[in-house]
Short mmCIF file of C-alpha atoms in Angstrom, two decimals:
data_model
loop_
_atom_site.label_atom_id
_atom_site.label_comp_id
_atom_site.label_asym_id
_atom_site.label_seq_id
_atom_site.Cartn_x
_atom_site.Cartn_y
_atom_site.Cartn_z
CA UNK A 1 -0.16 0.07 -0.14
CA UNK A 2 1.50 3.81 -1.14
CA UNK A 3 3.16 5.89 1.43
CA UNK A 4 2.21 9.39 1.85
CA UNK A 5 4.77 11.63 3.60
CA UNK A 6 2.88 14.86 4.20
CA UNK A 7 3.04 18.86 5.74
CA UNK A 8 -0.15 19.68 7.04
CA UNK A 9 -1.29 22.83 9.74
CA UNK A 10 -2.32 21.83 13.30
CA UNK A 11 -4.68 24.03 14.80
CA UNK A 12 -4.20 26.33 11.47
CA UNK A 13 -0.67 27.68 12.54
CA UNK A 14 1.42 25.39 13.20
CA UNK A 15 3.38 23.47 10.69
CA UNK A 16 3.68 19.50 11.28
CA UNK A 17 5.07 16.99 8.92
CA UNK A 18 4.95 13.65 8.79
CA UNK A 19 3.85 9.91 7.11
CA UNK A 20 0.35 7.76 6.95
CA UNK A 21 -0.39 5.45 4.72
CA UNK A 22 -3.69 4.97 2.68
CA UNK A 23 -4.88 3.08 -0.35
CA UNK A 24 -5.32 6.04 -2.04
CA UNK A 25 -4.32 9.99 -2.39
CA UNK A 26 -8.32 10.99 -1.04
CA UNK A 27 -7.80 8.30 1.47
CA UNK A 28 -4.94 10.18 2.87
CA UNK A 29 -6.71 13.38 3.27
CA UNK A 30 -9.49 11.68 4.73
CA UNK A 31 -6.98 9.94 7.51
CA UNK A 32 -5.61 13.39 8.08
CA UNK A 33 -8.68 15.36 8.04
CA UNK A 34 -10.00 12.83 11.15
CA UNK A 35 -6.47 14.00 12.86
CA UNK A 36 -7.27 17.42 12.92
CA UNK A 37 -5.15 19.06 10.32
CA UNK A 38 -5.61 20.86 7.29
CA UNK A 39 -3.28 19.18 4.61
CA UNK A 40 -1.92 21.63 2.48
CA UNK A 41 1.81 19.27 0.50
CA UNK A 42 1.09 14.98 0.23
CA UNK A 43 3.86 13.22 -2.05
CA UNK A 44 3.30 10.18 -3.23
CA UNK A 45 5.38 6.57 -2.48
CA UNK A 46 5.22 3.03 -2.96
CA UNK A 47 6.32 0.67 -0.15
CA UNK A 48 8.55 -2.05 -1.82
CA UNK A 49 11.40 -4.88 -0.70
CA UNK A 50 10.49 -2.64 2.78
CA UNK A 51 12.08 0.48 0.84
CA UNK A 52 10.14 3.68 -0.99
CA UNK A 53 11.22 3.54 -3.63
CA UNK A 54 9.42 6.74 -6.49
CA UNK A 55 9.51 3.71 -9.04
CA UNK A 56 9.38 4.56 -13.08
CA UNK A 57 11.72 7.72 -14.38
CA UNK A 58 9.25 10.20 -15.64
CA UNK A 59 7.40 10.11 -18.81
CA UNK A 60 7.10 13.37 -21.49
CA UNK A 61 4.50 15.10 -22.05
CA UNK A 62 4.82 13.05 -25.30
CA UNK A 63 5.47 10.67 -24.04
CA UNK A 64 2.17 11.00 -21.80
CA UNK A 65 -0.41 11.78 -24.81
CA UNK A 66 1.03 9.09 -26.66
CA UNK A 67 -0.10 6.11 -23.76
CA UNK A 68 -2.78 7.76 -23.13
CA UNK A 69 -4.36 8.29 -27.13
CA UNK A 70 -3.65 4.43 -27.61
CA UNK A 71 -4.65 2.46 -24.23
CA UNK A 72 -8.19 5.44 -25.51
CA UNK A 73 -7.91 3.21 -28.50
CA UNK A 74 -7.57 -0.18 -27.34
CA UNK A 75 -9.41 -0.12 -24.27
CA UNK A 76 -12.51 2.09 -26.42
CA UNK A 77 -12.41 -0.92 -28.79
CA UNK A 78 -13.55 -3.24 -26.09
CA UNK A 79 -9.98 -4.29 -25.12
CA UNK A 80 -9.58 -5.27 -22.06
CA UNK A 81 -6.94 -3.60 -19.88
CA UNK A 82 -4.17 -5.97 -19.62
CA UNK A 83 -4.43 -6.78 -23.54
CA UNK A 84 -4.06 -3.95 -24.26
CA UNK A 85 -0.85 -3.55 -22.11
CA UNK A 86 0.04 -6.26 -23.03
CA UNK A 87 -0.37 -4.55 -27.08
CA UNK A 88 1.58 -1.57 -25.96
CA UNK A 89 4.37 -3.38 -24.46
CA UNK A 90 5.14 -5.20 -28.04
CA UNK A 91 3.47 -2.85 -30.55
CA UNK A 92 4.44 0.05 -29.05
CA UNK A 93 6.79 2.44 -31.28
CA UNK A 94 8.93 3.99 -28.01
CA UNK A 95 10.93 2.19 -25.62
CA UNK A 96 9.53 3.36 -22.10
CA UNK A 97 6.61 3.34 -23.48
CA UNK A 98 6.74 -0.61 -24.16
CA UNK A 99 9.30 -0.63 -20.64
CA UNK A 100 5.68 0.40 -18.58
CA UNK A 101 2.84 -1.41 -20.07
CA UNK A 102 4.67 -4.34 -18.95
CA UNK A 103 4.84 -3.27 -15.85
CA UNK A 104 1.30 -2.55 -15.69
CA UNK A 105 0.75 -5.02 -16.87
CA UNK A 106 2.51 -7.06 -14.81
CA UNK A 107 0.93 -5.44 -11.27
CA UNK A 108 -2.60 -5.40 -13.00
CA UNK A 109 -2.27 -9.60 -13.23
CA UNK A 110 -0.97 -9.66 -9.66
CA UNK A 111 -4.61 -8.58 -8.06
CA UNK A 112 -3.81 -5.01 -8.51
CA UNK A 113 -6.69 -2.25 -9.93
CA UNK A 114 -5.55 0.13 -12.93
CA UNK A 115 -5.53 2.73 -10.55
CA UNK A 116 -3.90 1.33 -7.96
CA UNK A 117 -1.05 1.01 -10.08
CA UNK A 118 -0.42 3.91 -10.96
CA UNK A 119 -1.11 5.51 -8.17
CA UNK A 120 1.76 3.81 -7.58
CA UNK A 121 4.51 5.05 -9.17
CA UNK A 122 3.54 9.59 -9.40
CA UNK A 123 6.81 9.90 -10.61
CA UNK A 124 5.97 8.56 -14.09
CA UNK A 125 2.62 9.28 -14.65
CA UNK A 126 2.14 13.04 -12.74
CA UNK A 127 -0.94 13.35 -9.74
CA UNK A 128 -3.04 15.15 -12.29
CA UNK A 129 -3.15 11.87 -14.42
CA UNK A 130 -3.42 9.59 -11.59
CA UNK A 131 -5.68 11.56 -9.43
CA UNK A 132 -8.77 11.52 -13.49
CA UNK A 133 -8.03 7.88 -13.87
CA UNK A 134 -8.94 7.11 -10.10
CA UNK A 135 -12.45 9.16 -10.61
CA UNK A 136 -13.26 7.86 -14.09
CA UNK A 137 -12.00 4.24 -12.87
CA UNK A 138 -14.42 3.93 -9.66
CA UNK A 139 -17.14 6.48 -11.86
CA UNK A 140 -17.07 3.59 -14.49
CA UNK A 141 -16.44 6.34 -17.03
CA UNK A 142 -12.62 5.58 -17.56
CA UNK A 143 -12.98 6.14 -21.30
CA UNK A 144 -14.53 9.12 -20.89
CA UNK A 145 -12.08 9.84 -18.95
CA UNK A 146 -9.39 9.64 -20.84
CA UNK A 147 -10.43 11.18 -23.45
CA UNK A 148 -10.34 14.57 -20.37
CA UNK A 149 -7.22 13.89 -19.77
CA UNK A 150 -5.94 13.42 -23.31
CA UNK A 151 -7.54 16.74 -24.22
CA UNK A 152 -6.08 17.92 -20.54
CA UNK A 153 -2.35 17.14 -21.59
CA UNK A 154 -2.77 17.85 -25.26
CA UNK A 155 -4.15 21.44 -24.37
CA UNK A 156 -0.90 21.68 -22.11
CA UNK A 157 1.91 20.79 -24.69
CA UNK A 158 -0.30 23.19 -26.99
CA UNK A 159 0.41 26.34 -23.73
CA UNK A 160 3.86 25.01 -23.77
CA UNK A 161 4.88 25.95 -27.57
CA UNK A 162 2.90 29.01 -28.20
CA UNK A 163 5.16 30.01 -24.84
CA UNK A 164 8.35 28.84 -25.79
CA UNK A 165 7.48 29.76 -29.43
CA UNK A 166 7.32 32.92 -29.22
CA UNK A 167 10.37 33.23 -27.20
CA UNK A 168 12.82 31.04 -28.93
CA UNK A 169 13.05 34.82 -31.56
CA UNK A 170 14.20 37.20 -29.20
CA UNK A 171 17.05 33.95 -28.11
CA UNK A 172 17.62 33.10 -30.99
CA UNK A 173 18.78 36.90 -32.16
CA UNK A 174 20.38 37.60 -28.55
CA UNK A 175 22.62 34.60 -29.56
CA UNK A 176 23.75 35.41 -33.70
CA UNK A 177 24.50 39.13 -31.42
CA UNK A 178 26.49 38.22 -29.43
CA UNK A 179 28.05 35.55 -31.73
CA UNK A 180 28.65 38.92 -33.88
CA UNK A 181 30.08 40.67 -31.12
CA UNK A 182 32.82 38.17 -31.06
CA UNK A 183 33.98 37.87 -34.00
CA UNK A 184 33.84 41.13 -35.01
CA UNK A 185 35.77 42.53 -31.57
CA UNK A 186 38.80 39.07 -32.15
CA UNK A 187 39.05 39.27 -35.91
CA UNK A 188 37.55 42.93 -37.32
CA UNK A 189 38.98 45.53 -34.79
CA UNK A 190 42.46 44.20 -34.24
CA UNK A 191 43.11 44.55 -38.45
CA UNK A 192 42.28 47.47 -37.94
CA UNK A 193 44.86 48.36 -34.96
CA UNK A 194 48.24 49.11 -36.75
CA UNK A 195 45.92 51.70 -39.49
CA UNK A 196 44.33 53.62 -35.99
CA UNK A 197 48.58 53.56 -34.65
CA UNK A 198 49.72 55.18 -36.92
CA UNK A 199 46.96 58.23 -36.18
CA UNK A 200 48.53 60.70 -33.92
CA UNK A 201 45.48 61.66 -32.44
CA UNK A 202 44.04 59.63 -29.51
CA UNK A 203 41.84 56.65 -30.15
CA UNK A 204 38.40 57.98 -29.39
CA UNK A 205 36.99 56.36 -26.59
CA UNK A 206 34.48 53.99 -27.41
CA UNK A 207 37.31 52.40 -30.52
CA UNK A 208 39.78 52.05 -27.38
CA UNK A 209 37.63 49.94 -25.64
CA UNK A 210 36.63 47.38 -28.62
CA UNK A 211 40.33 46.97 -29.34
CA UNK A 212 41.55 46.37 -26.08
CA UNK A 213 38.46 43.83 -25.74
CA UNK A 214 39.59 42.37 -28.76
CA UNK A 215 43.16 42.00 -27.92
CA UNK A 216 41.79 40.30 -24.39
CA UNK A 217 39.64 37.56 -26.05
CA UNK A 218 42.45 36.70 -28.31
CA UNK A 219 45.07 36.33 -25.80
CA UNK A 220 42.83 34.63 -23.34
CA UNK A 221 40.27 32.79 -25.39
CA UNK A 222 39.24 30.62 -23.03
CA UNK A 223 37.68 32.98 -20.82
CA UNK A 224 34.78 33.15 -24.12
CA UNK A 225 34.21 29.04 -23.25
CA UNK A 226 33.54 29.38 -19.26
CA UNK A 227 32.00 32.63 -19.76
CA UNK A 228 29.25 31.36 -21.44
CA UNK A 229 29.53 28.18 -19.07
CA UNK A 230 29.51 30.75 -16.43
CA UNK A 231 26.29 31.97 -17.60
CA UNK A 232 24.55 28.47 -18.33
CA UNK A 233 25.27 27.94 -14.36
CA UNK A 234 23.48 30.45 -13.73
CA UNK A 235 21.15 29.86 -15.14
CA UNK A 236 20.26 26.81 -14.16
CA UNK A 237 20.69 28.60 -10.26
CA UNK A 238 18.21 30.83 -11.43
CA UNK A 239 15.77 27.57 -12.22
CA UNK A 240 16.74 24.60 -10.12
CA UNK A 241 17.98 26.35 -6.28
CA UNK A 242 14.57 27.70 -4.91
CA UNK A 243 15.70 30.61 -3.46
CA UNK A 244 17.14 31.73 -6.52
CA UNK A 245 14.22 30.07 -8.76
CA UNK A 246 11.92 32.70 -6.29
CA UNK A 247 13.48 35.70 -6.96
CA UNK A 248 13.10 35.20 -10.52
CA UNK A 249 9.46 34.19 -10.66
CA UNK A 250 8.89 37.49 -8.17
CA UNK A 251 11.03 39.78 -11.13
CA UNK A 252 9.69 38.32 -13.95
CA UNK A 253 5.93 39.48 -12.45
CA UNK A 254 6.80 43.05 -11.81
CA UNK A 255 8.33 42.82 -16.03
CA UNK A 256 5.25 44.13 -18.53
CA UNK A 257 4.00 42.19 -20.86
CA UNK A 258 6.16 39.39 -19.70
CA UNK A 259 4.21 39.36 -16.69
CA UNK A 260 1.61 39.09 -18.40
CA UNK A 261 2.82 35.87 -20.59
CA UNK A 262 3.49 34.01 -17.58
CA UNK A 263 0.66 34.51 -15.56
CA UNK A 264 -2.16 33.98 -18.21
CA UNK A 265 0.20 30.29 -19.01
CA UNK A 266 0.07 29.64 -15.71
CA UNK A 267 -3.95 29.92 -15.11
CA UNK A 268 -4.57 28.48 -18.43
CA UNK A 269 -3.28 25.06 -17.54
CA UNK A 270 -4.49 25.85 -13.85
CA UNK A 271 -8.16 26.46 -15.41
CA UNK A 272 -7.57 24.04 -17.28
CA UNK A 273 -7.17 21.10 -14.66
CA UNK A 274 -9.60 22.23 -12.22
CA UNK A 275 -12.34 22.21 -15.02
CA UNK A 276 -11.88 18.56 -16.27
CA UNK A 277 -11.26 17.53 -13.48
CA UNK A 278 -14.53 18.99 -11.77
CA UNK A 279 -16.32 17.73 -14.73
CA UNK A 280 -14.80 13.74 -13.60
CA UNK A 281 -16.54 14.58 -10.14
CA UNK A 282 -13.72 15.03 -8.03
CA UNK A 283 -14.40 17.20 -4.39
CA UNK A 284 -13.44 20.52 -5.60
CA UNK A 285 -10.88 20.54 -2.73
CA UNK A 286 -9.57 17.79 -4.59
CA UNK A 287 -9.74 19.46 -8.54
CA UNK A 288 -7.35 22.95 -6.74
CA UNK A 289 -4.99 20.73 -4.96
CA UNK A 290 -4.72 18.44 -8.40
CA UNK A 291 -5.08 22.33 -10.18
CA UNK A 292 -2.20 23.76 -8.12
CA UNK A 293 0.28 21.26 -9.19
CA UNK A 294 0.74 23.26 -12.89
CA UNK A 295 1.54 26.36 -11.43
CA UNK A 296 4.80 26.39 -12.32
CA UNK A 297 5.36 30.01 -10.66
CA UNK A 298 6.02 30.04 -6.62
CA UNK A 299 4.40 32.96 -6.76
CA UNK A 300 1.24 31.99 -7.75
CA UNK A 301 1.06 28.49 -6.30
CA UNK A 302 1.85 29.59 -3.36
CA UNK A 303 -0.75 32.22 -3.19
CA UNK A 304 -3.13 29.59 -4.84
CA UNK A 305 -2.08 27.46 -1.70
CA UNK A 306 -2.82 29.54 0.94
CA UNK A 307 -6.40 29.81 -0.58
CA UNK A 308 -7.39 26.45 -0.88
CA UNK A 309 -6.32 26.40 2.62
CA UNK A 310 -8.94 28.68 3.02
CA UNK A 311 -11.76 26.82 1.05
CA UNK A 312 -10.41 23.55 3.56
CA UNK A 313 -11.68 25.54 5.59
CA UNK A 314 -15.37 26.37 4.19
CA UNK A 315 -14.73 29.52 2.05
CA UNK A 316 -16.17 28.76 -1.23
CA UNK A 317 -14.24 29.41 -4.31
CA UNK A 318 -14.23 32.56 -5.77
CA UNK A 319 -13.68 34.86 -2.41
CA UNK A 320 -10.32 32.43 -1.48
CA UNK A 321 -9.23 33.12 -4.72
CA UNK A 322 -10.27 36.70 -4.57
CA UNK A 323 -8.20 37.14 -1.65
CA UNK A 324 -5.21 36.22 -3.25
CA UNK A 325 -5.42 39.71 -5.28
CA UNK A 326 -4.09 37.77 -8.65
CA UNK A 327 -6.33 36.04 -10.46
CA UNK A 328 -7.92 37.87 -13.19
CA UNK A 329 -11.57 39.66 -12.14
CA UNK A 330 -13.72 38.71 -15.03
CA UNK A 331 -12.30 34.66 -13.44
CA UNK A 332 -13.47 35.20 -10.66
CA UNK A 333 -16.64 36.70 -11.53
CA UNK A 334 -17.60 33.30 -13.65
CA UNK A 335 -16.90 31.37 -11.07
CA UNK A 336 -18.27 33.40 -8.27
CA UNK A 337 -22.00 32.76 -10.85
CA UNK A 338 -21.37 29.25 -11.15
CA UNK A 339 -21.65 28.52 -7.31
CA UNK A 340 -24.09 30.87 -7.06
CA UNK A 341 -25.87 29.27 -10.10
CA UNK A 342 -25.19 25.87 -9.29
CA UNK A 343 -22.84 25.32 -12.76
CA UNK A 344 -19.82 26.14 -11.70
CA UNK A 345 -18.48 22.95 -14.01
CA UNK A 346 -20.26 25.30 -17.55
CA UNK A 347 -18.69 28.58 -16.12
CA UNK A 348 -14.93 27.03 -15.11
CA UNK A 349 -14.72 26.10 -18.40
CA UNK A 350 -16.05 28.83 -20.08
CA UNK A 351 -13.44 30.51 -18.12
CA UNK A 352 -10.47 28.20 -19.60
CA UNK A 353 -11.85 29.59 -23.35
CA UNK A 354 -11.64 33.02 -21.74
CA UNK A 355 -7.91 31.97 -20.76
CA UNK A 356 -6.96 30.47 -23.92
CA UNK A 357 -7.80 33.91 -26.23
CA UNK A 358 -6.38 36.20 -23.35
CA UNK A 359 -3.27 33.92 -23.72
CA UNK A 360 -3.52 34.12 -27.41
CA UNK A 361 -3.52 37.93 -27.83
CA UNK A 362 -0.89 38.59 -24.96
CA UNK A 363 1.29 36.36 -27.01
CA UNK A 364 0.27 38.11 -30.72
CA UNK A 365 1.12 41.48 -28.94
CA UNK A 366 4.54 40.21 -28.22
CA UNK A 367 5.68 39.17 -30.96
CA UNK A 368 4.74 42.35 -32.75
CA UNK A 369 6.61 43.59 -30.17
CA UNK A 370 9.62 41.65 -30.27
CA UNK A 371 10.28 42.06 -33.75
CA UNK A 372 10.99 46.14 -33.23
CA UNK A 373 12.52 45.63 -30.03
CA UNK A 374 15.20 42.92 -31.50
CA UNK A 375 15.37 45.93 -34.47
CA UNK A 376 16.76 48.51 -32.04
CA UNK A 377 19.07 45.87 -30.18
CA UNK A 378 20.97 44.70 -33.90
CA UNK A 379 21.03 48.26 -34.82
CA UNK A 380 22.36 49.76 -31.27
CA UNK A 381 25.01 47.14 -32.11
CA UNK A 382 25.92 47.52 -35.48
CA UNK A 383 25.95 51.93 -34.74
CA UNK A 384 28.36 50.84 -31.89
CA UNK A 385 30.78 49.17 -33.91
CA UNK A 386 30.07 51.18 -36.35
CA UNK A 387 31.07 54.30 -34.68
CA UNK A 388 34.22 52.45 -33.48
CA UNK A 389 35.85 51.23 -36.75
CA UNK A 390 34.27 54.87 -38.50
CA UNK A 391 35.83 57.54 -35.69
CA UNK A 392 38.65 57.55 -36.02
CA UNK A 393 39.20 57.69 -39.47
CA UNK A 394 36.72 60.44 -39.35
CA UNK A 395 39.05 62.30 -37.02
CA UNK A 396 41.86 61.73 -39.22
CA UNK A 397 40.01 62.94 -42.26
CA UNK A 398 39.49 66.20 -40.18
CA UNK A 399 42.77 67.22 -39.01
#
């Protein structure tokens, strides 16, 4: 039976940590609530041979989509789960899916249910995948739930693709500008050095800086890969090291336009999971816990997490989210209307559509603004290089 490590609030203030054994995530939350605790974080592990293990390696988003699509087709055709997994074990195009299908088939043949078997490998499938799958199996709507999971994963992949696509162009231009600048400093300016030295007048400060920098880089060339490695390590630290990531997450939320891209891409995934899980019949608190997993910005994750605690204490979802002061007003209005009219599921779906349209508009605006900004950056670099090269020539002609 899986073991769950948890963090929870005791008496509304004290944070306590521990472990609890339960058959699934929902039972673990119920056990903690009966203990008088308000769970804020629960991590699932699988106990095997008296050792805790995190099971198989994680699956990429593309692998999850491939796995769930194939499984949905086979199950909807009336093929039993074990036979479906046997087919995937032998015929799946991706090796990881073949290996995972073999492991799942073996455990199901040993007497485990499909949902419980998936629950033993949260690192591979993710809590969202597992939570929705369990809900679908318990409700007898497994095929419908597989369709929901497939649509959800496809939407997450689309959002990720849009965001990455928006950022690729400026990243490419910056790298290209860096390479061109190095070539100019190392090869072009040294070629003019002797000609400039023949002039009696002192070189303009900008020309002197460029020549000295080029000489330095030509002599100590190894500083270039060292600088690149240091920069990559710094970026990696900002992403992976928690204190640095928290600072970075705060900074990006203060940058105009970029903050909207971060906010709405996070909200899009959050609302999609919330809508799909609520439609699958999962209690709203558990829906919120699943949705929070998709939030990549630590500031948003912390604030929405505090709202979930308020929902657990009896506050309405709209009021709890409003207290965070980070949710769009239109979204809050939709959720509030859904709660009052008893049509929360419909309003959540409309909220997802609203976020998709808004995110598309933000990406279009950023795409249009990036081009002139990049032109200004490249133009500035060209201007600086041109001034450094031609100012000494102008001096010699004027003398």
